[in-house]
Amino acid sequence: MDDLDAVATLLAKPEPPAEAVARSRERLQDRMRRGRARRRLPVLGMAVAAAVTAAVIVTSVFQPATAPVSGRDVLLMAAASAEHIPQGTGTYWHVTRTWQVPDGPSAQESWTARDGRRWSRNEQYATPESVVEDPAPFRLMGAEIGFEELEGLPTDPEKLKERIAGLPRHDSSMLPADREGGLVSPLITLITELPTPAQVRSAAFEALATTPGVRNAGPVEGGQELLIPLSGELEIRMVVDPETARVARANILLTAEGGAALSKSYISVTTEWTDELPR
């Protein structure tokens, strides 16, 4: 079964602390220093040399707004932002997916309480617009994962990948790339629909940045459009806002329930904690 068949199968299934800012700044400055390592400044007076160095640093910081940025850099910038942007608080984790159909926009919603109870609206096979109790657990690599387990995931990118790779797997709920050891799908799920803590989301963005072949197709509404290889010729087109560390939309959405949603254009996704009861 190829990846497109696998997606179809899955579809059918019922403001910042100073310490975090300092770490982000140090990482960016370290990358800038490495990029300038082979350059030599002319011999100047100490005051002039200091001014020139400051000018180089300022230029390096502000140029990326107009200069081309790699897909890896977009993900690393999102990692730096995610580190100090909390998910918020509330009673229910609320996920909304929207996409275009011939009759206009269509949407699905779900609300999940911390004790695992879940309600949904417009899920497949449900009565349109009605909110129903829908006991679909969160999943990662096909395995059930709860709020406490998400909060206990490692905040180091390499250790996070090791933990994910060691999760019990359910092959019937995974794409072939996942079954072969790939981690792109679960990492994307961690940064899109799951209620992942800020530090873990940061680690997931950073781990995703190591994926070979990630490309930036350029700025679009809502962020930067990234092309991320999934398996073979299949790739995910995903719009990431590196400043808010949010995935605005994607052509393949790997859902919190372990499924996948596929669109010829885009599926938009928003997540939030809320105290508002589903109705």
PDB file of C-alpha atoms in Angstrom:
ATOM      1  CA  MET A   1       0.000   0.000   0.000  1.00  0.00           C
ATOM      2  CA  ASP A   2       1.507   3.356  -1.031  1.00  0.00           C
ATOM      3  CA  ASP A   3       1.300   6.584   0.971  1.00  0.00           C
ATOM      4  CA  LEU A   4      -1.704   8.007  -0.888  1.00  0.00           C
ATOM      5  CA  ASP A   5      -3.643   4.796  -0.231  1.00  0.00           C
ATOM      6  CA  ALA A   6      -2.541   4.982   3.394  1.00  0.00           C
ATOM      7  CA  VAL A   7      -3.826   8.547   3.694  1.00  0.00           C
ATOM      8  CA  ALA A   8      -7.134   7.444   2.230  1.00  0.00           C
ATOM      9  CA  THR A   9      -7.305   4.599   4.747  1.00  0.00           C
ATOM     10  CA  LEU A  10      -6.623   6.967   7.640  1.00  0.00           C
ATOM     11  CA  LEU A  11      -9.263   9.354   6.344  1.00  0.00           C
ATOM     12  CA  ALA A  12     -11.843   6.609   6.493  1.00  0.00           C
ATOM     13  CA  LYS A  13     -11.215   6.001  10.217  1.00  0.00           C
ATOM     14  CA  PRO A  14     -14.179   6.662  12.393  1.00  0.00           C
ATOM     15  CA  GLU A  15       4.826  37.020  26.367  1.00  0.00           C
ATOM     16  CA  PRO A  16       8.411  35.716  26.708  1.00  0.00           C
ATOM     17  CA  PRO A  17      10.588  35.103  29.800  1.00  0.00           C
ATOM     18  CA  ALA A  18      14.036  36.692  29.683  1.00  0.00           C
ATOM     19  CA  GLU A  19      15.816  33.326  29.955  1.00  0.00           C
ATOM     20  CA  ALA A  20      14.043  31.913  26.884  1.00  0.00           C
ATOM     21  CA  VAL A  21      14.720  35.058  24.862  1.00  0.00           C
ATOM     22  CA  ALA A  22      18.396  34.925  25.839  1.00  0.00           C
ATOM     23  CA  ARG A  23      18.711  31.301  24.715  1.00  0.00           C
ATOM     24  CA  SER A  24      17.062  32.097  21.384  1.00  0.00           C
ATOM     25  CA  ARG A  25      19.313  35.117  20.873  1.00  0.00           C
ATOM     26  CA  GLU A  26      22.422  33.085  21.689  1.00  0.00           C
ATOM     27  CA  ARG A  27      21.487  30.441  19.104  1.00  0.00           C
ATOM     28  CA  LEU A  28      20.924  33.055  16.397  1.00  0.00           C
ATOM     29  CA  GLN A  29      24.127  34.905  17.253  1.00  0.00           C
ATOM     30  CA  ASP A  30      26.077  31.638  17.256  1.00  0.00           C
ATOM     31  CA  ARG A  31      24.802  30.861  13.756  1.00  0.00           C
ATOM     32  CA  MET A  32      25.762  34.365  12.613  1.00  0.00           C
ATOM     33  CA  ARG A  33      29.237  33.974  14.101  1.00  0.00           C
ATOM     34  CA  ARG A  34      29.729  30.668  12.278  1.00  0.00           C
ATOM     35  CA  GLY A  35      28.647  32.280   9.025  1.00  0.00           C
ATOM     36  CA  ARG A  36      31.210  35.067   9.493  1.00  0.00           C
ATOM     37  CA  ALA A  37      34.048  32.834  10.739  1.00  0.00           C
ATOM     38  CA  ARG A  38      36.016  32.983   7.483  1.00  0.00           C
ATOM     39  CA  ARG A  39      35.733  36.735   7.013  1.00  0.00           C
ATOM     40  CA  ARG A  40      38.507  39.054   8.194  1.00  0.00           C
ATOM     41  CA  LEU A  41      37.969  42.690   9.111  1.00  0.00           C
ATOM     42  CA  PRO A  42      40.654  45.169   8.080  1.00  0.00           C
ATOM     43  CA  VAL A  43      42.901  46.454  10.860  1.00  0.00           C
ATOM     44  CA  LEU A  44      41.104  49.466  12.330  1.00  0.00           C
ATOM     45  CA  GLY A  45      41.077  51.453  15.501  1.00  0.00           C
ATOM     46  CA  MET A  46      39.322  49.663  18.353  1.00  0.00           C
ATOM     47  CA  ALA A  47      36.340  52.034  18.423  1.00  0.00           C
ATOM     48  CA  VAL A  48      35.900  51.881  14.623  1.00  0.00           C
ATOM     49  CA  ALA A  49      36.245  48.080  14.595  1.00  0.00           C
ATOM     50  CA  ALA A  50      33.614  47.773  17.300  1.00  0.00           C
ATOM     51  CA  ALA A  51      31.244  49.970  15.308  1.00  0.00           C
ATOM     52  CA  VAL A  52      31.816  47.905  12.157  1.00  0.00           C
ATOM     53  CA  THR A  53      31.199  44.662  14.084  1.00  0.00           C
ATOM     54  CA  ALA A  54      27.971  46.056  15.527  1.00  0.00           C
ATOM     55  CA  ALA A  55      26.865  47.081  12.040  1.00  0.00           C
ATOM     56  CA  VAL A  56      27.552  43.553  10.727  1.00  0.00           C
ATOM     57  CA  ILE A  57      25.484  42.006  13.551  1.00  0.00           C
ATOM     58  CA  VAL A  58      22.590  44.420  13.048  1.00  0.00           C
ATOM     59  CA  THR A  59      22.643  43.805   9.293  1.00  0.00           C
ATOM     60  CA  SER A  60      22.689  40.034   9.841  1.00  0.00           C
ATOM     61  CA  VAL A  61      19.709  40.206  12.168  1.00  0.00           C
ATOM     62  CA  PHE A  62      17.471  42.303   9.960  1.00  0.00           C
ATOM     63  CA  GLN A  63      18.373  41.066   6.488  1.00  0.00           C
ATOM     64  CA  PRO A  64      16.415  37.775   6.687  1.00  0.00           C
ATOM     65  CA  ALA A  65      13.156  39.736   6.451  1.00  0.00           C
ATOM     66  CA  THR A  66      13.932  40.435   2.787  1.00  0.00           C
ATOM     67  CA  ALA A  67      16.630  37.874   1.944  1.00  0.00           C
ATOM     68  CA  PRO A  68      15.707  34.272   0.998  1.00  0.00           C
ATOM     69  CA  VAL A  69      15.292  32.036   4.040  1.00  0.00           C
ATOM     70  CA  SER A  70      15.753  28.264   3.908  1.00  0.00           C
ATOM     71  CA  GLY A  71      13.076  25.850   5.059  1.00  0.00           C
ATOM     72  CA  ARG A  72      15.385  24.736   7.851  1.00  0.00           C
ATOM     73  CA  ASP A  73      15.803  28.328   9.041  1.00  0.00           C
ATOM     74  CA  VAL A  74      12.035  28.886   9.068  1.00  0.00           C
ATOM     75  CA  LEU A  75      11.597  25.845  11.325  1.00  0.00           C
ATOM     76  CA  LEU A  76      14.455  26.957  13.598  1.00  0.00           C
ATOM     77  CA  MET A  77      12.938  30.424  13.906  1.00  0.00           C
ATOM     78  CA  ALA A  78       9.595  28.814  14.767  1.00  0.00           C
ATOM     79  CA  ALA A  79      11.407  26.695  17.380  1.00  0.00           C
ATOM     80  CA  ALA A  80      12.841  29.831  18.984  1.00  0.00           C
ATOM     81  CA  SER A  81       9.383  31.435  19.059  1.00  0.00           C
ATOM     82  CA  ALA A  82       7.587  28.318  20.323  1.00  0.00           C
ATOM     83  CA  GLU A  83       9.923  28.125  23.288  1.00  0.00           C
ATOM     84  CA  HIS A  84       8.263  31.103  24.976  1.00  0.00           C
ATOM     85  CA  ILE A  85       4.693  31.016  23.611  1.00  0.00           C
ATOM     86  CA  PRO A  86       2.447  29.036  25.996  1.00  0.00           C
ATOM     87  CA  GLN A  87      -0.663  27.266  24.762  1.00  0.00           C
ATOM     88  CA  GLY A  88      -2.853  28.992  27.349  1.00  0.00           C
ATOM     89  CA  THR A  89      -5.281  27.477  29.833  1.00  0.00           C
ATOM     90  CA  GLY A  90      -8.820  26.198  29.809  1.00  0.00           C
ATOM     91  CA  THR A  91     -11.118  23.239  30.313  1.00  0.00           C
ATOM     92  CA  TYR A  92     -11.195  21.932  26.746  1.00  0.00           C
ATOM     93  CA  TRP A  93      -8.602  21.600  23.997  1.00  0.00           C
ATOM     94  CA  HIS A  94     -10.450  22.972  20.958  1.00  0.00           C
ATOM     95  CA  VAL A  95      -9.353  22.095  17.411  1.00  0.00           C
ATOM     96  CA  THR A  96     -10.966  23.579  14.295  1.00  0.00           C
ATOM     97  CA  ARG A  97     -10.225  22.425  10.738  1.00  0.00           C
ATOM     98  CA  THR A  98     -11.629  24.289   7.729  1.00  0.00           C
ATOM     99  CA  TRP A  99     -11.345  23.667   3.994  1.00  0.00           C
ATOM    100  CA  GLN A 100     -13.093  24.556   0.770  1.00  0.00           C
ATOM    101  CA  VAL A 101     -15.718  22.364  -0.912  1.00  0.00           C
ATOM    102  CA  PRO A 102     -17.777  23.172  -4.036  1.00  0.00           C
ATOM    103  CA  ASP A 103     -20.573  24.608  -1.883  1.00  0.00           C
ATOM    104  CA  GLY A 104     -18.213  26.804   0.154  1.00  0.00           C
ATOM    105  CA  PRO A 105     -16.185  26.422   3.348  1.00  0.00           C
ATOM    106  CA  SER A 106     -16.585  23.307   5.457  1.00  0.00           C
ATOM    107  CA  ALA A 107     -15.399  22.764   9.025  1.00  0.00           C
ATOM    108  CA  GLN A 108     -14.834  20.135  11.699  1.00  0.00           C
ATOM    109  CA  GLU A 109     -14.390  20.847  15.405  1.00  0.00           C
ATOM    110  CA  SER A 110     -13.442  18.842  18.465  1.00  0.00           C
ATOM    111  CA  TRP A 111     -13.269  19.567  22.198  1.00  0.00           C
ATOM    112  CA  THR A 112     -11.219  17.320  24.487  1.00  0.00           C
ATOM    113  CA  ALA A 113     -11.315  17.565  28.293  1.00  0.00           C
ATOM    114  CA  ARG A 114      -8.289  16.738  30.412  1.00  0.00           C
ATOM    115  CA  ASP A 115      -9.939  13.528  31.581  1.00  0.00           C
ATOM    116  CA  GLY A 116     -10.092  12.308  27.965  1.00  0.00           C
ATOM    117  CA  ARG A 117     -13.766  12.997  27.236  1.00  0.00           C
ATOM    118  CA  ARG A 118     -14.202  14.329  23.712  1.00  0.00           C
ATOM    119  CA  TRP A 119     -16.966  15.931  21.668  1.00  0.00           C
ATOM    120  CA  SER A 120     -16.942  16.689  17.954  1.00  0.00           C
ATOM    121  CA  ARG A 121     -18.942  18.498  15.298  1.00  0.00           C
ATOM    122  CA  ASN A 122     -19.167  17.462  11.631  1.00  0.00           C
ATOM    123  CA  GLU A 123     -16.879  14.468  11.927  1.00  0.00           C
ATOM    124  CA  GLN A 124     -17.261  11.827   9.215  1.00  0.00           C
ATOM    125  CA  TYR A 125     -20.593   9.976   9.345  1.00  0.00           C
ATOM    126  CA  ALA A 126     -21.984  12.352  12.026  1.00  0.00           C
ATOM    127  CA  THR A 127     -25.189  14.347  11.649  1.00  0.00           C
ATOM    128  CA  PRO A 128     -24.216  17.722  10.124  1.00  0.00           C
ATOM    129  CA  GLU A 129     -23.778  20.557  12.655  1.00  0.00           C
ATOM    130  CA  SER A 130     -24.630  18.397  15.661  1.00  0.00           C
ATOM    131  CA  VAL A 131     -22.186  18.054  18.571  1.00  0.00           C
ATOM    132  CA  VAL A 132     -21.755  14.434  19.617  1.00  0.00           C
ATOM    133  CA  GLU A 133     -19.705  12.651  22.232  1.00  0.00           C
ATOM    134  CA  ASP A 134     -16.860  11.065  20.325  1.00  0.00           C
ATOM    135  CA  PRO A 135     -14.382   8.997  22.380  1.00  0.00           C
ATOM    136  CA  ALA A 136     -11.397   9.267  20.033  1.00  0.00           C
ATOM    137  CA  PRO A 137      -8.134   9.472  22.035  1.00  0.00           C
ATOM    138  CA  PHE A 138      -5.084  11.490  21.062  1.00  0.00           C
ATOM    139  CA  ARG A 139      -2.568   9.360  19.167  1.00  0.00           C
ATOM    140  CA  LEU A 140       1.101   9.599  18.256  1.00  0.00           C
ATOM    141  CA  MET A 141       2.674   6.976  15.984  1.00  0.00           C
ATOM    142  CA  GLY A 142      -0.664   5.183  16.255  1.00  0.00           C
ATOM    143  CA  ALA A 143      -0.334   4.840  20.046  1.00  0.00           C
ATOM    144  CA  GLU A 144      -2.709   6.520  22.497  1.00  0.00           C
ATOM    145  CA  ILE A 145      -1.164   9.470  24.324  1.00  0.00           C
ATOM    146  CA  GLY A 146      -2.734  11.581  27.069  1.00  0.00           C
ATOM    147  CA  PHE A 147      -2.188  15.070  28.420  1.00  0.00           C
ATOM    148  CA  GLU A 148       0.239  13.927  31.119  1.00  0.00           C
ATOM    149  CA  GLU A 149       2.317  11.927  28.637  1.00  0.00           C
ATOM    150  CA  LEU A 150       2.500  14.922  26.287  1.00  0.00           C
ATOM    151  CA  GLU A 151       3.655  17.130  29.140  1.00  0.00           C
ATOM    152  CA  GLY A 152       6.333  14.569  30.010  1.00  0.00           C
ATOM    153  CA  LEU A 153       7.891  14.407  26.534  1.00  0.00           C
ATOM    154  CA  PRO A 154      11.572  15.471  26.299  1.00  0.00           C
ATOM    155  CA  THR A 155      12.382  19.096  25.480  1.00  0.00           C
ATOM    156  CA  ASP A 156      15.651  18.159  23.754  1.00  0.00           C
ATOM    157  CA  PRO A 157      15.194  17.488  19.995  1.00  0.00           C
ATOM    158  CA  GLU A 158      17.305  14.325  19.868  1.00  0.00           C
ATOM    159  CA  LYS A 159      15.799  12.874  23.028  1.00  0.00           C
ATOM    160  CA  LEU A 160      12.329  13.737  21.740  1.00  0.00           C
ATOM    161  CA  LYS A 161      12.985  11.765  18.550  1.00  0.00           C
ATOM    162  CA  GLU A 162      14.270   8.838  20.598  1.00  0.00           C
ATOM    163  CA  ARG A 163      11.144   8.868  22.771  1.00  0.00           C
ATOM    164  CA  ILE A 164       8.834   9.007  19.745  1.00  0.00           C
ATOM    165  CA  ALA A 165      10.730   6.200  18.022  1.00  0.00           C
ATOM    166  CA  GLY A 166      10.301   4.074  21.137  1.00  0.00           C
ATOM    167  CA  LEU A 167       6.521   4.488  21.417  1.00  0.00           C
ATOM    168  CA  PRO A 168       4.394   1.354  20.925  1.00  0.00           C
ATOM    169  CA  ARG A 169       3.276   1.402  17.312  1.00  0.00           C
ATOM    170  CA  HIS A 170       0.047   0.433  15.613  1.00  0.00           C
ATOM    171  CA  ASP A 171       0.927  -0.184  11.974  1.00  0.00           C
ATOM    172  CA  SER A 172      -2.673   0.047  10.791  1.00  0.00           C
ATOM    173  CA  SER A 173      -2.791   3.671  12.003  1.00  0.00           C
ATOM    174  CA  MET A 174       0.515   4.721  10.434  1.00  0.00           C
ATOM    175  CA  LEU A 175       1.752   5.773   7.029  1.00  0.00           C
ATOM    176  CA  PRO A 176       4.392   3.548   5.380  1.00  0.00           C
ATOM    177  CA  ALA A 177       7.049   6.214   6.063  1.00  0.00           C
ATOM    178  CA  ASP A 178       6.272   5.977   9.786  1.00  0.00           C
ATOM    179  CA  ARG A 179       6.385   2.197   9.764  1.00  0.00           C
ATOM    180  CA  GLU A 180       9.808   2.408   8.120  1.00  0.00           C
ATOM    181  CA  GLY A 181      11.148   4.558  10.951  1.00  0.00           C
ATOM    182  CA  GLY A 182      10.350   8.049   9.694  1.00  0.00           C
ATOM    183  CA  LEU A 183       9.343  10.627  12.290  1.00  0.00           C
ATOM    184  CA  VAL A 184       7.978  13.422  10.085  1.00  0.00           C
ATOM    185  CA  SER A 185       4.308  12.573  10.731  1.00  0.00           C
ATOM    186  CA  PRO A 186       4.423  12.534  14.561  1.00  0.00           C
ATOM    187  CA  LEU A 187       6.596  15.656  14.695  1.00  0.00           C
ATOM    188  CA  ILE A 188       4.084  17.515  12.523  1.00  0.00           C
ATOM    189  CA  THR A 189       1.218  16.292  14.710  1.00  0.00           C
ATOM    190  CA  LEU A 190       3.024  17.675  17.774  1.00  0.00           C
ATOM    191  CA  ILE A 191       3.230  21.160  16.231  1.00  0.00           C
ATOM    192  CA  THR A 192      -0.270  21.274  14.734  1.00  0.00           C
ATOM    193  CA  GLU A 193      -3.172  19.650  16.581  1.00  0.00           C
ATOM    194  CA  LEU A 194      -1.938  18.135  19.839  1.00  0.00           C
ATOM    195  CA  PRO A 195      -1.923  20.178  23.100  1.00  0.00           C
ATOM    196  CA  THR A 196       1.871  20.074  23.200  1.00  0.00           C
ATOM    197  CA  PRO A 197       3.673  22.140  25.880  1.00  0.00           C
ATOM    198  CA  ALA A 198       5.740  25.106  24.649  1.00  0.00           C
ATOM    199  CA  GLN A 199       9.171  23.568  25.289  1.00  0.00           C
ATOM    200  CA  VAL A 200       8.195  20.290  23.594  1.00  0.00           C
ATOM    201  CA  ARG A 201       6.758  22.140  20.570  1.00  0.00           C
ATOM    202  CA  SER A 202      10.048  24.010  20.304  1.00  0.00           C
ATOM    203  CA  ALA A 203      11.957  20.714  20.324  1.00  0.00           C
ATOM    204  CA  ALA A 204       9.594  19.265  17.696  1.00  0.00           C
ATOM    205  CA  PHE A 205      10.172  22.230  15.351  1.00  0.00           C
ATOM    206  CA  GLU A 206      13.931  21.888  15.841  1.00  0.00           C
ATOM    207  CA  ALA A 207      13.821  18.131  15.218  1.00  0.00           C
ATOM    208  CA  LEU A 208      11.711  18.650  12.084  1.00  0.00           C
ATOM    209  CA  ALA A 209      14.342  21.106  10.815  1.00  0.00           C
ATOM    210  CA  THR A 210      16.789  18.172  10.491  1.00  0.00           C
ATOM    211  CA  THR A 211      14.530  16.429   7.935  1.00  0.00           C
ATOM    212  CA  PRO A 212      16.448  16.067   4.635  1.00  0.00           C
ATOM    213  CA  GLY A 213      14.920  17.874   1.684  1.00  0.00           C
ATOM    214  CA  VAL A 214      12.877  20.513   3.537  1.00  0.00           C
ATOM    215  CA  ARG A 215      12.412  23.498   1.207  1.00  0.00           C
ATOM    216  CA  ASN A 216      10.928  26.971   1.517  1.00  0.00           C
ATOM    217  CA  ALA A 217       8.659  27.889  -1.403  1.00  0.00           C
ATOM    218  CA  GLY A 218       8.529  31.488  -0.196  1.00  0.00           C
ATOM    219  CA  PRO A 219       6.249  33.860   1.705  1.00  0.00           C
ATOM    220  CA  VAL A 220       2.477  33.418   1.415  1.00  0.00           C
ATOM    221  CA  GLU A 221      -0.481  34.702   3.384  1.00  0.00           C
ATOM    222  CA  GLY A 222      -0.009  33.590   6.969  1.00  0.00           C
ATOM    223  CA  GLY A 223       3.685  32.731   6.842  1.00  0.00           C
ATOM    224  CA  GLN A 224       6.175  30.745   4.779  1.00  0.00           C
ATOM    225  CA  GLU A 225       5.158  27.802   2.590  1.00  0.00           C
ATOM    226  CA  LEU A 226       7.363  24.799   3.357  1.00  0.00           C
ATOM    227  CA  LEU A 227       7.645  21.622   1.301  1.00  0.00           C
ATOM    228  CA  ILE A 228       8.444  18.659   3.544  1.00  0.00           C
ATOM    229  CA  PRO A 229       9.128  15.194   2.043  1.00  0.00           C
ATOM    230  CA  LEU A 230       6.984  12.501   3.619  1.00  0.00           C
ATOM    231  CA  SER A 231       7.759   9.379   1.605  1.00  0.00           C
ATOM    232  CA  GLY A 232       8.708   8.776  -2.007  1.00  0.00           C
ATOM    233  CA  GLU A 233       7.117  11.507  -4.109  1.00  0.00           C
ATOM    234  CA  LEU A 234       4.627  12.445  -1.418  1.00  0.00           C
ATOM    235  CA  GLU A 235       5.310  15.743   0.338  1.00  0.00           C
ATOM    236  CA  ILE A 236       3.460  17.990   2.725  1.00  0.00           C
ATOM    237  CA  ARG A 237       2.877  21.624   1.784  1.00  0.00           C
ATOM    238  CA  MET A 238       2.635  23.461   5.074  1.00  0.00           C
ATOM    239  CA  VAL A 239       2.352  27.175   5.863  1.00  0.00           C
ATOM    240  CA  VAL A 240       4.288  28.084   9.012  1.00  0.00           C
ATOM    241  CA  ASP A 241       4.342  31.457  10.734  1.00  0.00           C
ATOM    242  CA  PRO A 242       7.808  31.501  12.367  1.00  0.00           C
ATOM    243  CA  GLU A 243       6.926  34.449  14.623  1.00  0.00           C
ATOM    244  CA  THR A 244       3.912  32.778  16.252  1.00  0.00           C
ATOM    245  CA  ALA A 245       5.207  29.204  15.771  1.00  0.00           C
ATOM    246  CA  ARG A 246       1.863  28.211  14.286  1.00  0.00           C
ATOM    247  CA  VAL A 247       0.991  25.971  11.354  1.00  0.00           C
ATOM    248  CA  ALA A 248      -1.702  27.927   9.543  1.00  0.00           C
ATOM    249  CA  ARG A 249      -2.661  25.314   6.951  1.00  0.00           C
ATOM    250  CA  ALA A 250      -1.441  22.242   5.089  1.00  0.00           C
ATOM    251  CA  ASN A 251      -2.432  20.060   2.151  1.00  0.00           C
ATOM    252  CA  ILE A 252      -2.096  16.943   4.347  1.00  0.00           C
ATOM    253  CA  LEU A 253      -3.146  17.381   7.942  1.00  0.00           C
ATOM    254  CA  LEU A 254      -1.955  14.696  10.358  1.00  0.00           C
ATOM    255  CA  THR A 255      -4.610  14.838  13.031  1.00  0.00           C
ATOM    256  CA  ALA A 256      -4.517  14.579  16.814  1.00  0.00           C
ATOM    257  CA  GLU A 257      -6.603  11.387  16.614  1.00  0.00           C
ATOM    258  CA  GLY A 258      -3.959   9.627  14.528  1.00  0.00           C
ATOM    259  CA  GLY A 259      -5.691  10.046  11.179  1.00  0.00           C
ATOM    260  CA  ALA A 260      -4.999  12.207   8.153  1.00  0.00           C
ATOM    261  CA  ALA A 261      -6.977  14.735   6.139  1.00  0.00           C
ATOM    262  CA  LEU A 262      -6.057  15.366   2.513  1.00  0.00           C
ATOM    263  CA  SER A 263      -6.929  18.358   0.342  1.00  0.00           C
ATOM    264  CA  LYS A 264      -6.059  19.403  -3.212  1.00  0.00           C
ATOM    265  CA  SER A 265      -5.544  22.912  -1.848  1.00  0.00           C
ATOM    266  CA  TYR A 266      -5.247  23.520   1.897  1.00  0.00           C
ATOM    267  CA  ILE A 267      -6.799  22.611   5.220  1.00  0.00           C
ATOM    268  CA  SER A 268      -6.595  25.395   7.792  1.00  0.00           C
ATOM    269  CA  VAL A 269      -6.233  24.530  11.455  1.00  0.00           C
ATOM    270  CA  THR A 270      -6.594  26.536  14.659  1.00  0.00           C
ATOM    271  CA  THR A 271      -6.119  25.276  18.219  1.00  0.00           C
ATOM    272  CA  GLU A 272      -6.830  26.820  21.605  1.00  0.00           C
ATOM    273  CA  TRP A 273      -7.729  26.111  25.190  1.00  0.00           C
ATOM    274  CA  THR A 274     -11.264  27.197  26.019  1.00  0.00           C
ATOM    275  CA  ASP A 275     -13.732  27.077  28.902  1.00  0.00           C
ATOM    276  CA  GLU A 276     -16.683  27.236  26.527  1.00  0.00           C
ATOM    277  CA  LEU A 277     -18.714  24.046  26.469  1.00  0.00           C
ATOM    278  CA  PRO A 278     -19.336  22.528  23.028  1.00  0.00           C
ATOM    279  CA  ARG A 279     -22.900  23.032  21.855  1.00  0.00           C
TER     280      ARG A 279
END
